[in-house]
Coordinates of C-alpha atoms and ligand atoms in Angstrom, one line a residue:
X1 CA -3.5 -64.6 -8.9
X2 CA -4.5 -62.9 -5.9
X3 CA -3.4 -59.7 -4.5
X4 CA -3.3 -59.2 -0.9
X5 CA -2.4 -55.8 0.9
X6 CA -0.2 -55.5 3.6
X7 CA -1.9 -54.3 6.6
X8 CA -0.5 -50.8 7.6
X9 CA 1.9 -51.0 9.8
X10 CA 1.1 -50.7 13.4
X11 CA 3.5 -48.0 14.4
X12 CA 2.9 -46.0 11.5
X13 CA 1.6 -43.0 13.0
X14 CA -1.3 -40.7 11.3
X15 CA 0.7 -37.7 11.7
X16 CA 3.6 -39.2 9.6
X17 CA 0.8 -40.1 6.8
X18 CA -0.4 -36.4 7.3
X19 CA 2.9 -35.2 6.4
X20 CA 3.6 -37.3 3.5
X21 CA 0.2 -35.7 1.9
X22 CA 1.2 -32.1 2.9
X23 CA 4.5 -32.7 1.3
X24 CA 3.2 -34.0 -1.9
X25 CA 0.3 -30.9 -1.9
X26 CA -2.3 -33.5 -1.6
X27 CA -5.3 -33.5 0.3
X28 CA -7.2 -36.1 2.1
X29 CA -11.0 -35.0 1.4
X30 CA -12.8 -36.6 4.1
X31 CA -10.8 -34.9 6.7
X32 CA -12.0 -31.0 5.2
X33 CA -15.9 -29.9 5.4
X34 CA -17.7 -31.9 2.9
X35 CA -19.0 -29.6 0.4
X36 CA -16.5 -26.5 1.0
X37 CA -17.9 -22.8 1.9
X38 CA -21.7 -23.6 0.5
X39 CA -23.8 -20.8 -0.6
X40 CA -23.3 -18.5 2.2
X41 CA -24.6 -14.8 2.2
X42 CA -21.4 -12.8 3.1
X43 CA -22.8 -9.7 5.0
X44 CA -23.6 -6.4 3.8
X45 CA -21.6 -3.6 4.8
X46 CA -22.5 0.6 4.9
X47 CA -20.2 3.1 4.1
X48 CA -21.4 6.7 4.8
X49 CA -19.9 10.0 2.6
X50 CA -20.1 12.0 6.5
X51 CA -17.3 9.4 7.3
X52 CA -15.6 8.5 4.1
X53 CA -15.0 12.6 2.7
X54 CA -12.7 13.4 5.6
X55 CA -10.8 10.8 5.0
X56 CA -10.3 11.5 1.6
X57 CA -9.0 14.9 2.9
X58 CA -6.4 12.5 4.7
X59 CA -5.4 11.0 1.7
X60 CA -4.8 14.7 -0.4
X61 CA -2.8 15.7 2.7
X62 CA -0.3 12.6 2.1
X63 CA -0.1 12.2 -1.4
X64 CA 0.9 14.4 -4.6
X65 CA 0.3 14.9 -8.3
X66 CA 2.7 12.6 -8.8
X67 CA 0.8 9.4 -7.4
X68 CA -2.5 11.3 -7.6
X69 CA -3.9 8.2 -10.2
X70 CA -3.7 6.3 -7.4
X71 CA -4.9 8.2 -4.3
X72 CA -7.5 5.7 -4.3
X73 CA -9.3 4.7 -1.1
X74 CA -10.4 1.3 -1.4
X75 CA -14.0 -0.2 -0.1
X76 CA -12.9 -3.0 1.8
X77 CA -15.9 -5.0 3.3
X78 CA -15.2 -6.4 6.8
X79 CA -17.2 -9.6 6.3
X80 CA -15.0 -9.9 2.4
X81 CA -12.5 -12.6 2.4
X82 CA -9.1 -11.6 -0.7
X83 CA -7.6 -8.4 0.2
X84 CA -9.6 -5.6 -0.4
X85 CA -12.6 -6.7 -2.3
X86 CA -16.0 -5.2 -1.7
X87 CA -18.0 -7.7 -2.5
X88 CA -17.5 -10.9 -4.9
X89 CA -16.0 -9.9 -8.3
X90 CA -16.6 -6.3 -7.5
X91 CA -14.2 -3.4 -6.2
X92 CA -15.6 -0.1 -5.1
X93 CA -13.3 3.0 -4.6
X94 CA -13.4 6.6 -3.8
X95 CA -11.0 8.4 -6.0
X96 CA -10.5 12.4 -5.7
X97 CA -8.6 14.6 -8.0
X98 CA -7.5 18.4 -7.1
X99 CA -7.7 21.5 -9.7
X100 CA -5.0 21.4 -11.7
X101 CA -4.0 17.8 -11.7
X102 CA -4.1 15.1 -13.9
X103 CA -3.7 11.3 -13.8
X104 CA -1.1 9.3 -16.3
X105 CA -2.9 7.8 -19.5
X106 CA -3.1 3.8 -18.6
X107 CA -5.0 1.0 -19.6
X108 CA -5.8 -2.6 -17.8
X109 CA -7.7 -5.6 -18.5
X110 CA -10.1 -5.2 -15.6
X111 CA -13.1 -3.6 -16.5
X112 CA -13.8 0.4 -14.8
X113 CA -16.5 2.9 -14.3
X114 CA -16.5 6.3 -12.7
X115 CA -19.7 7.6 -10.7
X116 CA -19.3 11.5 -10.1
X117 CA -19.7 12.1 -6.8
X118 CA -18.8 15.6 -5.9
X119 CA -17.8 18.4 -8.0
X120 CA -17.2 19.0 -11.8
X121 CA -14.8 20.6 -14.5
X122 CA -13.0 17.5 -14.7
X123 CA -12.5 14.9 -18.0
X124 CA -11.9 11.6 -18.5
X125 CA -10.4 11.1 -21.8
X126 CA -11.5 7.0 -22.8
X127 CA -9.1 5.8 -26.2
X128 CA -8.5 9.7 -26.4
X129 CA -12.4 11.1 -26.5
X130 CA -13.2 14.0 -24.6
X131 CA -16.2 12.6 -21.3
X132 CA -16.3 15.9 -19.2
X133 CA -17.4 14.5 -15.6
X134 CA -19.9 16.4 -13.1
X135 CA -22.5 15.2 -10.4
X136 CA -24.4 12.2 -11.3
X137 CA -22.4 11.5 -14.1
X138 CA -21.5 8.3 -15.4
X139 CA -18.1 7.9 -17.3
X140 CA -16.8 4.1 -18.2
X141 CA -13.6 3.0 -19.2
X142 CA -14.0 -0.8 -21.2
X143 CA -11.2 -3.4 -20.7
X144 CA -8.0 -2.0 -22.7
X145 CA -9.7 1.6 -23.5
X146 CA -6.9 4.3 -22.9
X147 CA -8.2 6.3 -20.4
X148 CA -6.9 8.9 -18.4
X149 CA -8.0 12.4 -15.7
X150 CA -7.6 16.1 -16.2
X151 CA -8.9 18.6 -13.8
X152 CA -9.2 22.0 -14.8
X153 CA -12.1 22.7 -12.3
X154 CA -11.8 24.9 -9.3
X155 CA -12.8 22.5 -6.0
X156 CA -12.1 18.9 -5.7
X157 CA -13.7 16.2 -7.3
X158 CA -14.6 13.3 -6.2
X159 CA -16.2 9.8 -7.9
X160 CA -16.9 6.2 -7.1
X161 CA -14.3 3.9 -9.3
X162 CA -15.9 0.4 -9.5
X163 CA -14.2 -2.4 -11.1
X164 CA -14.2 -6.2 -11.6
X165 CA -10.7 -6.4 -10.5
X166 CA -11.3 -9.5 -7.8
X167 CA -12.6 -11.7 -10.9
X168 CA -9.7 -11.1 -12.8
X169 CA -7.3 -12.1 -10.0
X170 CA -8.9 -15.4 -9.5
X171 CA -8.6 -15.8 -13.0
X172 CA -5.0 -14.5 -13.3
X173 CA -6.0 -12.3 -16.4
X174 CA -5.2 -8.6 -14.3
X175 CA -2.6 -6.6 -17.2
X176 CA -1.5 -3.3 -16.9
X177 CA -0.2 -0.9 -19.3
X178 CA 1.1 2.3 -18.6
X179 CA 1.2 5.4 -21.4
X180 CA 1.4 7.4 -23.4
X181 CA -1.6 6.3 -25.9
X182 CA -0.9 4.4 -28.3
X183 CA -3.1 2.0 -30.9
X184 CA -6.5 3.3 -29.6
X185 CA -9.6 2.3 -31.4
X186 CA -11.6 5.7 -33.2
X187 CA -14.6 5.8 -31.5
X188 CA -17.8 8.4 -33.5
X189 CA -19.0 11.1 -31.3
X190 CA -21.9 10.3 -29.2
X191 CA -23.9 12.4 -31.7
X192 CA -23.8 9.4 -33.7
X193 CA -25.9 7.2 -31.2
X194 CA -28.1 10.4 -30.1
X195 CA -31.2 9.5 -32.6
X196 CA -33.5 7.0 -30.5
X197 CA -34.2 3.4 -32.1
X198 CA -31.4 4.1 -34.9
X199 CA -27.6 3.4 -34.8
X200 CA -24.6 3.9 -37.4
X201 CA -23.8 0.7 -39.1
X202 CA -20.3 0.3 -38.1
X203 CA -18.0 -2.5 -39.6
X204 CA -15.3 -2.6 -36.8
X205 CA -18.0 -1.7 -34.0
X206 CA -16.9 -2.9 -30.3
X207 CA -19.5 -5.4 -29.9
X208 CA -18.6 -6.4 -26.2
X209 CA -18.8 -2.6 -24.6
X210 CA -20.7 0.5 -25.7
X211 CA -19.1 3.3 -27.7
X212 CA -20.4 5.8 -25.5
X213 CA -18.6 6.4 -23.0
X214 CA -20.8 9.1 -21.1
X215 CA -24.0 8.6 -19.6
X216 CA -24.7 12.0 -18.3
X217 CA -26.6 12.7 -15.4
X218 CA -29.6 14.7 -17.2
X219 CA -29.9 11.6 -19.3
X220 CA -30.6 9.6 -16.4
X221 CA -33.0 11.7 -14.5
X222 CA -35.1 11.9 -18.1
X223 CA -35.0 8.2 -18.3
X224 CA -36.1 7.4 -15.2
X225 CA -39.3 10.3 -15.8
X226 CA -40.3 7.7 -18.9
X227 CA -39.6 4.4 -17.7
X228 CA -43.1 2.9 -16.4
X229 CA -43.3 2.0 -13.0
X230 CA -42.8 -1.5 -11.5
X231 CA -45.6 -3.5 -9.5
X232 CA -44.1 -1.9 -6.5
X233 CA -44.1 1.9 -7.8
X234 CA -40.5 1.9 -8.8
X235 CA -38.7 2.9 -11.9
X236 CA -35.3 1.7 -12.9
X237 CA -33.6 1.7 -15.9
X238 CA -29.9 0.2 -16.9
X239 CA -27.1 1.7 -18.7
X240 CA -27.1 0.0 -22.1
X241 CA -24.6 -0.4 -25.3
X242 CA -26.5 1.0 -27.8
X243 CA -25.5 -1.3 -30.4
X244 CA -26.7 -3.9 -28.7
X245 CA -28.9 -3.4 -25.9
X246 CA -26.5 -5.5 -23.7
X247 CA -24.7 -4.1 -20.6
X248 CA -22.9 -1.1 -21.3
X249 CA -19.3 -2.7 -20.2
X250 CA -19.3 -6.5 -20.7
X251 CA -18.9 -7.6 -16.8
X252 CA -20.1 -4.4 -15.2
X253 CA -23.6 -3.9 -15.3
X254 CA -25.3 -0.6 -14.8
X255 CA -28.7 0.5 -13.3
X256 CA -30.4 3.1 -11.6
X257 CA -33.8 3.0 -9.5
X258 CA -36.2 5.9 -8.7
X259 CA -38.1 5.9 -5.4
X260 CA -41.0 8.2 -5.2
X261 CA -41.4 9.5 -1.5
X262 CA -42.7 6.8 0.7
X263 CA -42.2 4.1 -1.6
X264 CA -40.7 0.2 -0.9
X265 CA -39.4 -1.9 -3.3
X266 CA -40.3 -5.4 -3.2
X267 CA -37.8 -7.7 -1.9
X268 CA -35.5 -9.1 -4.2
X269 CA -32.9 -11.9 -4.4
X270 CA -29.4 -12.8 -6.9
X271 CA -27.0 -14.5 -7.1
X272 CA -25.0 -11.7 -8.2
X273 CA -23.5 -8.7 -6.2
X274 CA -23.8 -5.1 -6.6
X275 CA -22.6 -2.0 -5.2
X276 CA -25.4 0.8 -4.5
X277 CA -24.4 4.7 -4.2
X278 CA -27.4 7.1 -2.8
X279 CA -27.7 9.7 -5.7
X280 CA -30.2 11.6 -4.2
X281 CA -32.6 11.4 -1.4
X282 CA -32.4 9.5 1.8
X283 CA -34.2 6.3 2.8
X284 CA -33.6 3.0 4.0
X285 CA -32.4 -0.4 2.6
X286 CA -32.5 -3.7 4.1
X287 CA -29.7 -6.4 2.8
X288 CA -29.9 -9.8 4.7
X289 CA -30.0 -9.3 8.5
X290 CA -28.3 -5.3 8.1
X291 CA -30.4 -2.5 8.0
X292 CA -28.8 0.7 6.6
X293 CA -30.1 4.4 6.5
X294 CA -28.8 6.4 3.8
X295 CA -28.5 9.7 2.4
X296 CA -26.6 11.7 -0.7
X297 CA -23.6 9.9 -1.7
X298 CA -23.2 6.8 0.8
X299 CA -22.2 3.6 -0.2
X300 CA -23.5 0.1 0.4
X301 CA -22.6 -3.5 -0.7
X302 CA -25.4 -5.6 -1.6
X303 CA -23.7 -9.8 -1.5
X304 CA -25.3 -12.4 -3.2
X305 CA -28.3 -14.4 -1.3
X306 CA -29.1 -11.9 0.4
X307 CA -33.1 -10.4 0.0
X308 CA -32.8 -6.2 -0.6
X309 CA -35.9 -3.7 -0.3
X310 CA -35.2 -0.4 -0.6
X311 CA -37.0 2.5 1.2
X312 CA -37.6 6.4 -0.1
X313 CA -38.1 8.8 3.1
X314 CA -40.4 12.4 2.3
X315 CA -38.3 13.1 -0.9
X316 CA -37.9 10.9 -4.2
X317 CA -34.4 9.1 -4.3
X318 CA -32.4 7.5 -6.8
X319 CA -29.7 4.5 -6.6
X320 CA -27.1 3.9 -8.7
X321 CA -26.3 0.6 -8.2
X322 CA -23.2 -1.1 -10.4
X323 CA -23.1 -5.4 -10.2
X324 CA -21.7 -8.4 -11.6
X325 CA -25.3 -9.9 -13.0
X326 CA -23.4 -10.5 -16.9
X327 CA -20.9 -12.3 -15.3
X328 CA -23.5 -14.4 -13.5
X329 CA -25.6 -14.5 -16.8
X330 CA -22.8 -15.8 -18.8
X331 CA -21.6 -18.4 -16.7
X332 CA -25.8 -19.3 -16.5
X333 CA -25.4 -19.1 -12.8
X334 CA -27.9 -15.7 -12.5
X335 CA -30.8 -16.8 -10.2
X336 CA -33.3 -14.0 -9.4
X337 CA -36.0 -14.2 -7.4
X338 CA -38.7 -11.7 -6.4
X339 CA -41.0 -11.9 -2.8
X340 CA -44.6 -11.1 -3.6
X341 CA -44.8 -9.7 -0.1
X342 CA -42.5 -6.7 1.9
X343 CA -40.7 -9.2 4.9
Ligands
FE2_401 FE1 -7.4 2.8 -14.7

């Protein structure tokens, strides 16, 4: 038997077939750009502490205890598309907490960390342990792990929040609990994981974050003094889970890079993002087409595709920088590439 097709009619007009795709939430393919957004490098974008701490004083004038877990200013690139994302996947904030106050015990499926910016006398308590915060410390709060701000100092202090709440909206897995405490995990005292090369054999150990929760700024600085030096003069180390060498929190991955005075790091490529906040020194960095000078406690986005170098001025500089490279790893869509020469 054979089938013909009625020829369509005449006065049918495309703008009626338009609508009767809309209205059945279909889309006709050829008529959208062939291979959607591509892999574009979204733009880099700086955000300087002389610019950011004022407005921070903004947000104490307008805000009380009472909301003061979430007098968060939020790093919202320009160049981001999704609300107020800072880069893919990653979320940077500047949170500040007055003497005296305190923020609400909570917990959330999105992954957190807390770099100290300004001040001390401050604690994060994570599944009820005891991190005291100060300069260059770094404090993380794992997916689910109560966790929750006192401030018995006597000035302000102020930290970088970063999270991987832009993942977990595309993947419609964001929950949040609100306190007080209950059914947190014991966690040893970092004593326990103090000894180098030897761990407590734990039977109900937290395989997918690190039990310590405090990576103190000392610690760093002394790290950083042993690592050996890359081909282009730099140190770096990352911020590990002891019992197992992975990434300290299971989508947020951890490193910080020494720059001797003068030095220039080679250029380097991912596709993964990261945030970098100046610890110390001032410098240059170059991120795609944006060139950035920087000094103590600014903030930069660093997108994916885009080549980085970074540049230490007279004095030696370290960079915290906090990305998304597990969740690249695990998906086996981390590509890394080095440039043999500076561009
Ligand atoms: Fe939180």
């Amino acid at each position: 038997m054979t089938v013909t097709h009625a020829p369509a009619s005449p006065t049918r007009k495309i703008d009626d077939i338009r609508k009767a795709w809309k209205d059945a939430n279909v889309t006709p393919l050829w008529e959208t750009d062939a291979h959607g957004p591509g892999p574009g490098s979204p733009k880099a974008y700086l955000w300087k502490w002389q610019v950011l701490r004022p407005l921070l004083d903004g947000a104490i004038d307008v805000t009380s205890m009472e909301n003061a877990e979430r007098r968060v200013l939020a790093l919202t690139n320009p160049d981001a598309t999704g609300g107020r994302n800072t880069t893919t996947n990653l979320n940077g904030c500047l949170q500040v907490l007055m003497p005296g106050e305190s923020a609400r015990p909570h917990r959330h499926t999105p992954n957190a960390l807390r770099f100290v910016l300004e001040g001390n006398g401050a604690t994060t308590l994570v599944d009820g342990k005891h991190c005291p915060m100060a300069e260059g410390d770094l404090i993380i709060t794992p997916a689910m792990s109560w966790h929750e701000h006192v401030h018995k100092g006597t000035a302000p202090i102020v930290w970088f929040d970063a999270l991987d709440v832009p993942l977990h909206n595309y993947l419609g897995t964001a929950v949040f609990e609100s306190g007080p405490m209950k059914d947190a995990p014991h966690h040893p005292d970092d004593a326990a994981f103090a000894v180098p090369n030897i761990v407590p054999e734990m039977a109900d150990s937290p395989h997918s974050y690190s039990p310590v929760f405090r990576y103190p700024r000392e610690a760093s600085v002394a790290a950083l003094r042993a690592a050996p030096a890359a081909k282009d003069g730099s140190r770096k180390i990352r911020y590990v889970n002891p019992m197992t060498g992975g990434a300290a929190i299971a989508l947020l991955d951890c490193y910080m890079t020494e720059l001797d005075a003068g030095a220039e790091t080679l250029p380097y490529r991912s596709t993964s993002n990261g945030i970098c906040v100046v610890a110390e020194g001032t410098g240059t960095s170059r991120v795609g087409g944006e060139t950035f000078s920087w000094g103590p406690r600014d903030i930069f986005s660093m997108p994916h595709g885009n080549w980085v170098t970074h540049k230490a001025d007279s004095k030696t500089a370290r960079l915290f920088v906090v990305t998304d490279r597990e969740v690249l790893r695990r998906l086996d869509l981390l590509t890394e590439e080095y440039g043999n020469e500076r561009t």
